[in-house]
PDB file of C-alpha atoms in Angstrom:
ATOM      1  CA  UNK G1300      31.803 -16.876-122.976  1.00 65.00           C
ATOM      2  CA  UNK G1301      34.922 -18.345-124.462  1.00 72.00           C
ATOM      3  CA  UNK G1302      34.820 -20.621-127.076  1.00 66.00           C
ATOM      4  CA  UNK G1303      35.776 -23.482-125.238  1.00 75.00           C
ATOM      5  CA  UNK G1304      33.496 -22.784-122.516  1.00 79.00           C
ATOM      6  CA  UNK G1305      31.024 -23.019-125.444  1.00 68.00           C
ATOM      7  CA  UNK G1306      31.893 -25.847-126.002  1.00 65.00           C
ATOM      8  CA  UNK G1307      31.995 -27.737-123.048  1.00 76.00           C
ATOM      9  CA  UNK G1308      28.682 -26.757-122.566  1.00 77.00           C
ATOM     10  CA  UNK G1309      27.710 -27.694-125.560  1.00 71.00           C
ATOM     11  CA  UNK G1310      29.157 -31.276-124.617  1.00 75.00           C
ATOM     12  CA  UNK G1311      27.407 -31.739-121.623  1.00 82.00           C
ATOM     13  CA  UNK G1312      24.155 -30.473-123.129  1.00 80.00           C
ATOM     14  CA  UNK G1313      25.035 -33.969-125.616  1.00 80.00           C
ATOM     15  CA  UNK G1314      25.906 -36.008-122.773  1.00 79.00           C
ATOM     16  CA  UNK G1315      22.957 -35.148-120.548  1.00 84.00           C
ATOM     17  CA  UNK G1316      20.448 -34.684-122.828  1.00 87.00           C
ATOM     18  CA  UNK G1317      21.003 -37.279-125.810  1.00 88.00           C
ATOM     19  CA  UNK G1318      18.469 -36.612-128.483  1.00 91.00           C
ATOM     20  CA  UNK G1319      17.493 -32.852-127.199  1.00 92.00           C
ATOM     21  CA  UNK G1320      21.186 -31.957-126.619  1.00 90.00           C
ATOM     22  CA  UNK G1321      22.042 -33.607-130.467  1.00 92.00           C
ATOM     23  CA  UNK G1322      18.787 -31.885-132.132  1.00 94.00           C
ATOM     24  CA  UNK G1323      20.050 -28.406-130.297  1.00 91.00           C
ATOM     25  CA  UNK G1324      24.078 -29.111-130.909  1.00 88.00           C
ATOM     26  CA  UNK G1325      23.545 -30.154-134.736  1.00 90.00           C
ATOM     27  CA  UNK G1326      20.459 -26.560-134.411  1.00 91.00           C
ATOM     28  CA  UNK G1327      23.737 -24.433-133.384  1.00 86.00           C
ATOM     29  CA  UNK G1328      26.512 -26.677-135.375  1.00 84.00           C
ATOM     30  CA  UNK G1329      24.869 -25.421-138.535  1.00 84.00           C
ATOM     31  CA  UNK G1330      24.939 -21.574-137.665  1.00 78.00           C
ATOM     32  CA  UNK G1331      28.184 -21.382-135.395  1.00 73.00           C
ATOM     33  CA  UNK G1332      30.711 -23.435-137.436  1.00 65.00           C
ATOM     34  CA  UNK G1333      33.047 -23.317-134.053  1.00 65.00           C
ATOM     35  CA  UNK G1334      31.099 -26.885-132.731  1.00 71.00           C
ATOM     36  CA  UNK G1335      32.199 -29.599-135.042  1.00 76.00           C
ATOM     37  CA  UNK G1336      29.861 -32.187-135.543  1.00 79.00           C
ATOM     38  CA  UNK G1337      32.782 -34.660-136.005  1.00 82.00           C
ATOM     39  CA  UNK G1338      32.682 -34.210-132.551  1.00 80.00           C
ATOM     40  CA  UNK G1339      28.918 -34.393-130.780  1.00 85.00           C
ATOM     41  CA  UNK G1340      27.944 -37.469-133.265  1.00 89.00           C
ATOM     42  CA  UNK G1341      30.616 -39.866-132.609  1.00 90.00           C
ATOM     43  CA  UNK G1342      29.988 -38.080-128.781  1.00 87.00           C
ATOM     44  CA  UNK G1343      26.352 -39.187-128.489  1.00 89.00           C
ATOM     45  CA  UNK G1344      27.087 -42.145-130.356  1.00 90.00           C
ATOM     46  CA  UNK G1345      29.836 -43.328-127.305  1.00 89.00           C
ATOM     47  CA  UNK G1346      26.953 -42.137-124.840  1.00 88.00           C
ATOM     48  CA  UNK G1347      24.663 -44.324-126.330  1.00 89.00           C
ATOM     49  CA  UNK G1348      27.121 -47.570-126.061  1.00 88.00           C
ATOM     50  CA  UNK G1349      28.498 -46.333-122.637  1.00 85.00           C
ATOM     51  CA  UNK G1350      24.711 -46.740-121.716  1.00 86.00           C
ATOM     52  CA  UNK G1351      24.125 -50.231-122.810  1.00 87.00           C
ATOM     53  CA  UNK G1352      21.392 -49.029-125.266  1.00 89.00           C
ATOM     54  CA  UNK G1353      19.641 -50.459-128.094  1.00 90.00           C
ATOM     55  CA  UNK G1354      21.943 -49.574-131.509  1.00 88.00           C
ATOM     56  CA  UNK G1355      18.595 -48.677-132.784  1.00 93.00           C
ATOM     57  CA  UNK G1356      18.892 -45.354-130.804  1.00 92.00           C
ATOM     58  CA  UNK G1357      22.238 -44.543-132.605  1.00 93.00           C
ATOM     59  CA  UNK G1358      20.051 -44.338-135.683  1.00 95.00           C
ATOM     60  CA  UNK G1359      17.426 -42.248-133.518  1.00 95.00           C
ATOM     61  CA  UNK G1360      20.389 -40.155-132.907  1.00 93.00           C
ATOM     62  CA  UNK G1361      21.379 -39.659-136.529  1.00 94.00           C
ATOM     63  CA  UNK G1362      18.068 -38.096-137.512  1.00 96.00           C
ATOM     64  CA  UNK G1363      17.511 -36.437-134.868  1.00 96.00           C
ATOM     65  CA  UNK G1364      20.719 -34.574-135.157  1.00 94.00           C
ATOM     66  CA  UNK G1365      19.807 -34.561-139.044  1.00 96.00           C
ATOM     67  CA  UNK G1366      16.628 -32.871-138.220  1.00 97.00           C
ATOM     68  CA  UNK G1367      18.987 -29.888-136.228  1.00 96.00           C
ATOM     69  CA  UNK G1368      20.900 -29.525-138.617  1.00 94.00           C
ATOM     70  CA  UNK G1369      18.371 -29.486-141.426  1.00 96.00           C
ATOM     71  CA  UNK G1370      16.408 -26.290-139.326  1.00 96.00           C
ATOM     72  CA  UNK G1371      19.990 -24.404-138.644  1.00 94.00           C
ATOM     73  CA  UNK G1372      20.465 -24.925-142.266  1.00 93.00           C
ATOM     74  CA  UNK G1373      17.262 -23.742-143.628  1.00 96.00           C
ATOM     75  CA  UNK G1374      17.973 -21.001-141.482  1.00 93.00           C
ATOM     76  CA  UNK G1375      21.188 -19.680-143.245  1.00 89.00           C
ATOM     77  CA  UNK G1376      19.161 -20.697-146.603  1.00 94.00           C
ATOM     78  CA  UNK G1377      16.230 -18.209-145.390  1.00 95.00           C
ATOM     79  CA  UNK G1378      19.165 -15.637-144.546  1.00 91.00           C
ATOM     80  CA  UNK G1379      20.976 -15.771-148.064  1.00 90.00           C
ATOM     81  CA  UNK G1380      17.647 -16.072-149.969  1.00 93.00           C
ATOM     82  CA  UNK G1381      16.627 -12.827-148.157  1.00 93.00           C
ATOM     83  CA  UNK G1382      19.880 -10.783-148.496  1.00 89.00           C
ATOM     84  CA  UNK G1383      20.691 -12.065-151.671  1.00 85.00           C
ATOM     85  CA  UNK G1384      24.457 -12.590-153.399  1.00 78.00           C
ATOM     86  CA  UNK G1385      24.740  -8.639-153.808  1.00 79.00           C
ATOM     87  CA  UNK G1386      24.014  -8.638-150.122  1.00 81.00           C
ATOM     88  CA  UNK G1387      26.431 -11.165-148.954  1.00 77.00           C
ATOM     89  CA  UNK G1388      29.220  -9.481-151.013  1.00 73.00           C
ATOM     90  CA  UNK G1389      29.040  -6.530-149.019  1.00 77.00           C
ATOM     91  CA  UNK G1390      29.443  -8.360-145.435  1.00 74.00           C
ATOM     92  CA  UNK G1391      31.844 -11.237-147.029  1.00 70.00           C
ATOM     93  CA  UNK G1392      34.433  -8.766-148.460  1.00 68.00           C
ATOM     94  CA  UNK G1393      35.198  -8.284-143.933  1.00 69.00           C
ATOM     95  CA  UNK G1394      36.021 -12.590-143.984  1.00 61.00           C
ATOM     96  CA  UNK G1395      37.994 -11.603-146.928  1.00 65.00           C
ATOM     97  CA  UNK G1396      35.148 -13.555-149.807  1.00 65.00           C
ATOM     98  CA  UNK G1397      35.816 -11.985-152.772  1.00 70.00           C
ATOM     99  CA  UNK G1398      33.103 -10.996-156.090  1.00 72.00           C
ATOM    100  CA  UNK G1399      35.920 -13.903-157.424  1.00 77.00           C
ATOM    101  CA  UNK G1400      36.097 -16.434-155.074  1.00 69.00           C
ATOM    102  CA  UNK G1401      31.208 -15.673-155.695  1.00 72.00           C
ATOM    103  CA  UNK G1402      31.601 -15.896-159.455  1.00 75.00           C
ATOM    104  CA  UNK G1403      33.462 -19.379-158.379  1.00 74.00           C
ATOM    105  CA  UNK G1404      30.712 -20.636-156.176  1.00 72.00           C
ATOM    106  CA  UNK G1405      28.245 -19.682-159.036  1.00 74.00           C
ATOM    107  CA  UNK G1406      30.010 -21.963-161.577  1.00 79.00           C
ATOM    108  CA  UNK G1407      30.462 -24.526-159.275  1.00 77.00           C
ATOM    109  CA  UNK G1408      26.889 -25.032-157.956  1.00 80.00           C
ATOM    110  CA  UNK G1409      25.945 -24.401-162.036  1.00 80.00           C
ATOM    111  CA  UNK G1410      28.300 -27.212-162.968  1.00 83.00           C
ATOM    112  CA  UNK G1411      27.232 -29.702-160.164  1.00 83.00           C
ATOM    113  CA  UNK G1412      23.979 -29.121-159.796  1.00 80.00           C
ATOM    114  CA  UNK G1413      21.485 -28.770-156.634  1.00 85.00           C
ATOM    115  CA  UNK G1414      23.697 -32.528-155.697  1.00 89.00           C
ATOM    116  CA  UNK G1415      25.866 -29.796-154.266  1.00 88.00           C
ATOM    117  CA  UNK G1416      23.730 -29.654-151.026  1.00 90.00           C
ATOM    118  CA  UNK G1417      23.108 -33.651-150.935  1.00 91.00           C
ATOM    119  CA  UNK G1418      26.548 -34.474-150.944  1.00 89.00           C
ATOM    120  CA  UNK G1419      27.974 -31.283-149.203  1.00 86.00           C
ATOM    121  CA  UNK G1420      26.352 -32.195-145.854  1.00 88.00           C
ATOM    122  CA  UNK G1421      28.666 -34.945-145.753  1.00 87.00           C
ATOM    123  CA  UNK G1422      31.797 -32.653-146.285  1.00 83.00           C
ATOM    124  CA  UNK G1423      33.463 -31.178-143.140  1.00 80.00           C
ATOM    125  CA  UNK G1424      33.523 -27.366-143.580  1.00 73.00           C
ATOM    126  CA  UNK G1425      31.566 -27.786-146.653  1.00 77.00           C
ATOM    127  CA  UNK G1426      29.103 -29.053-144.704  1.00 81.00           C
ATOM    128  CA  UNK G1427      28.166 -25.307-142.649  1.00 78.00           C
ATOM    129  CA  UNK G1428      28.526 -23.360-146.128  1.00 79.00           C
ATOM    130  CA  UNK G1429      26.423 -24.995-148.719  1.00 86.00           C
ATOM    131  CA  UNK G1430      22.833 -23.208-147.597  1.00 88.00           C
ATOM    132  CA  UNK G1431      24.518 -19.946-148.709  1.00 86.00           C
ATOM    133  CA  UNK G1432      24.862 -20.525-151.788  1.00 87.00           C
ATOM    134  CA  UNK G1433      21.490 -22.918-152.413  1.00 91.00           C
ATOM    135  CA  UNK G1434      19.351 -19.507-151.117  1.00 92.00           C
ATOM    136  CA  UNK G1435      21.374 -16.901-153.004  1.00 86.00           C
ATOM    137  CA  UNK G1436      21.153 -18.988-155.948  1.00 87.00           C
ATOM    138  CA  UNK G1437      17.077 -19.495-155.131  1.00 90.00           C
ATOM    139  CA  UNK G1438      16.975 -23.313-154.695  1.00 92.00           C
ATOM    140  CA  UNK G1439      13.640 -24.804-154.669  1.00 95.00           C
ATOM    141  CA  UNK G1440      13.118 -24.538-151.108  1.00 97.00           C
ATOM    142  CA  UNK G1441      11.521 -28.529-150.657  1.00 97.00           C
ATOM    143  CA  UNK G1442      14.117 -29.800-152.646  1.00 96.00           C
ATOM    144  CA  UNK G1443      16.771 -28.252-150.434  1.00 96.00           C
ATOM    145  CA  UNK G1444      15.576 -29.587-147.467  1.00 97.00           C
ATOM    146  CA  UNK G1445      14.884 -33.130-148.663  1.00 97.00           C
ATOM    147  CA  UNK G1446      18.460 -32.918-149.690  1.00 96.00           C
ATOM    148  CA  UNK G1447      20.006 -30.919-146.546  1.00 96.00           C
ATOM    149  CA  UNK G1448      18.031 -33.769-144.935  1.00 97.00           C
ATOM    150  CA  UNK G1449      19.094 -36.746-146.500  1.00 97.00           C
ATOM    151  CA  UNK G1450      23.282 -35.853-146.805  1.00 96.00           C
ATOM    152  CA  UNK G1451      22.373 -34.772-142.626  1.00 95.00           C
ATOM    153  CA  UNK G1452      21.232 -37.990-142.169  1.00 96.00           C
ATOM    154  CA  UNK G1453      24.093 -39.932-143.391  1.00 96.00           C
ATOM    155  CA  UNK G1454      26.328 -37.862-141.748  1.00 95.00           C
ATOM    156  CA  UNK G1455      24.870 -38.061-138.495  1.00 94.00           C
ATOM    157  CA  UNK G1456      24.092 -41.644-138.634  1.00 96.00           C
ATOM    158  CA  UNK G1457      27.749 -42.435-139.530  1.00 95.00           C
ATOM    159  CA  UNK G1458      29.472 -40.638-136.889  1.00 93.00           C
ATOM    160  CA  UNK G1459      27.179 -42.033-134.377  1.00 93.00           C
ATOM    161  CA  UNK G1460      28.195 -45.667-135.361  1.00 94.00           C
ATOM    162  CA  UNK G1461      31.637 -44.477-135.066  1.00 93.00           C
ATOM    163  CA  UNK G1462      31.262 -43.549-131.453  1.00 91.00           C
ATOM    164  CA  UNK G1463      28.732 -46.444-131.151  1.00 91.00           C
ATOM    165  CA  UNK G1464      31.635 -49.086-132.020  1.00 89.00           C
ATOM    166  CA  UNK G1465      34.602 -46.926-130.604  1.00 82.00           C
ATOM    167  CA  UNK G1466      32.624 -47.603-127.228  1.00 73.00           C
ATOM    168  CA  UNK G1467      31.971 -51.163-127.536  1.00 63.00           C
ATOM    169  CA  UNK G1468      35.987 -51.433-128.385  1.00 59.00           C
ATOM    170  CA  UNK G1469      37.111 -49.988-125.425  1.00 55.00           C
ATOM    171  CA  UNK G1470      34.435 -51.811-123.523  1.00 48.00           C
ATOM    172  CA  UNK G1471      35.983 -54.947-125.173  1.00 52.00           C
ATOM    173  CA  UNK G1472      40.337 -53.558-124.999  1.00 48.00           C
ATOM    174  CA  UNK G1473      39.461 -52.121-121.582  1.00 49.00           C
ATOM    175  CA  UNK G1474      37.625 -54.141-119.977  1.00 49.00           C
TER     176      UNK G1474
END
């Protein structure tokens, strides 16, 4: 399956199936990087507005997605706790991750703090990455998921609203 097959599919499972097909698109967001959730939020969000529904199921939308993404991320957590940063040096040296570019992830996450997964969540491309480092570096598992959770939640709930309003625009310029 190509990639944009994948995600097509992955499109109409958001279209067709609004808070299953966000929970499983923010699941798989978190573990395959290639669906950007810059795209199914603001998606579902448009959905939602397209459908004359309540705005409170644009926040419904936002956790729920937050909820996907906060299993696919405890996931990779699980994974990096388990392997460990020796571990993940071996199989990051073939996306060209260097023992540097670890020894800079260490400082930063000791420099920032655990805030690194709170605010991460909200940073495209950060966003997929920051359970590595939380599990290799043995974050407190609850705290890392009321965190994961929270930054998810923001995220999800503000790129619904954007497709939420970008359909009642075009509604408004369109119609």
């Amino acid at each position: 399956m190509s990639i944009e097959t994948f995600v097509q599919w992955v499109i109409s499972l958001v279209s067709d199936y609004l808070y299953v097909g966000i929970f499983s698109a923010s699941l798989l967001e978190t573990i395959f990087p290639p669906i950007p959730s810059e795209a199914i939020f603001p998606l579902a969000g448009f959905v939602v507005s397209k459908n004359n529904m309540s705005f409170f199921h644009v926040i419904g939308l936002g956790i729920t997605g937050a909820a996907g993404s906060t299993t696919g991320s405890f996931v990779t957590y699980l994974l990096a706790l388990k392997i460990g940063r020796e571990g993940l040096a071996r199989y990051l040296k073939y996306v060209r991750i260097t023992d540097e570019h670890m020894k800079k992830v260490d400082r930063w996450f000791a420099h920032h703090g655990e805030k690194v997964v709170l605010f991460g969540r909200m940073v495209p491309g950060i966003r997929e990455l920051v359970s590595i480092p939380a599990g290799f570096l043995k974050m407190k598992v609850l705290k890392f998921l009321i965190f994961t959770f929270v930054g998810s939640c923001v995220w999800g709930i503000s790129l619904s609203l954007v497709g939420y309003y970008f359909g009642i625009a075009s509604v408004h310029f369109f119609g």
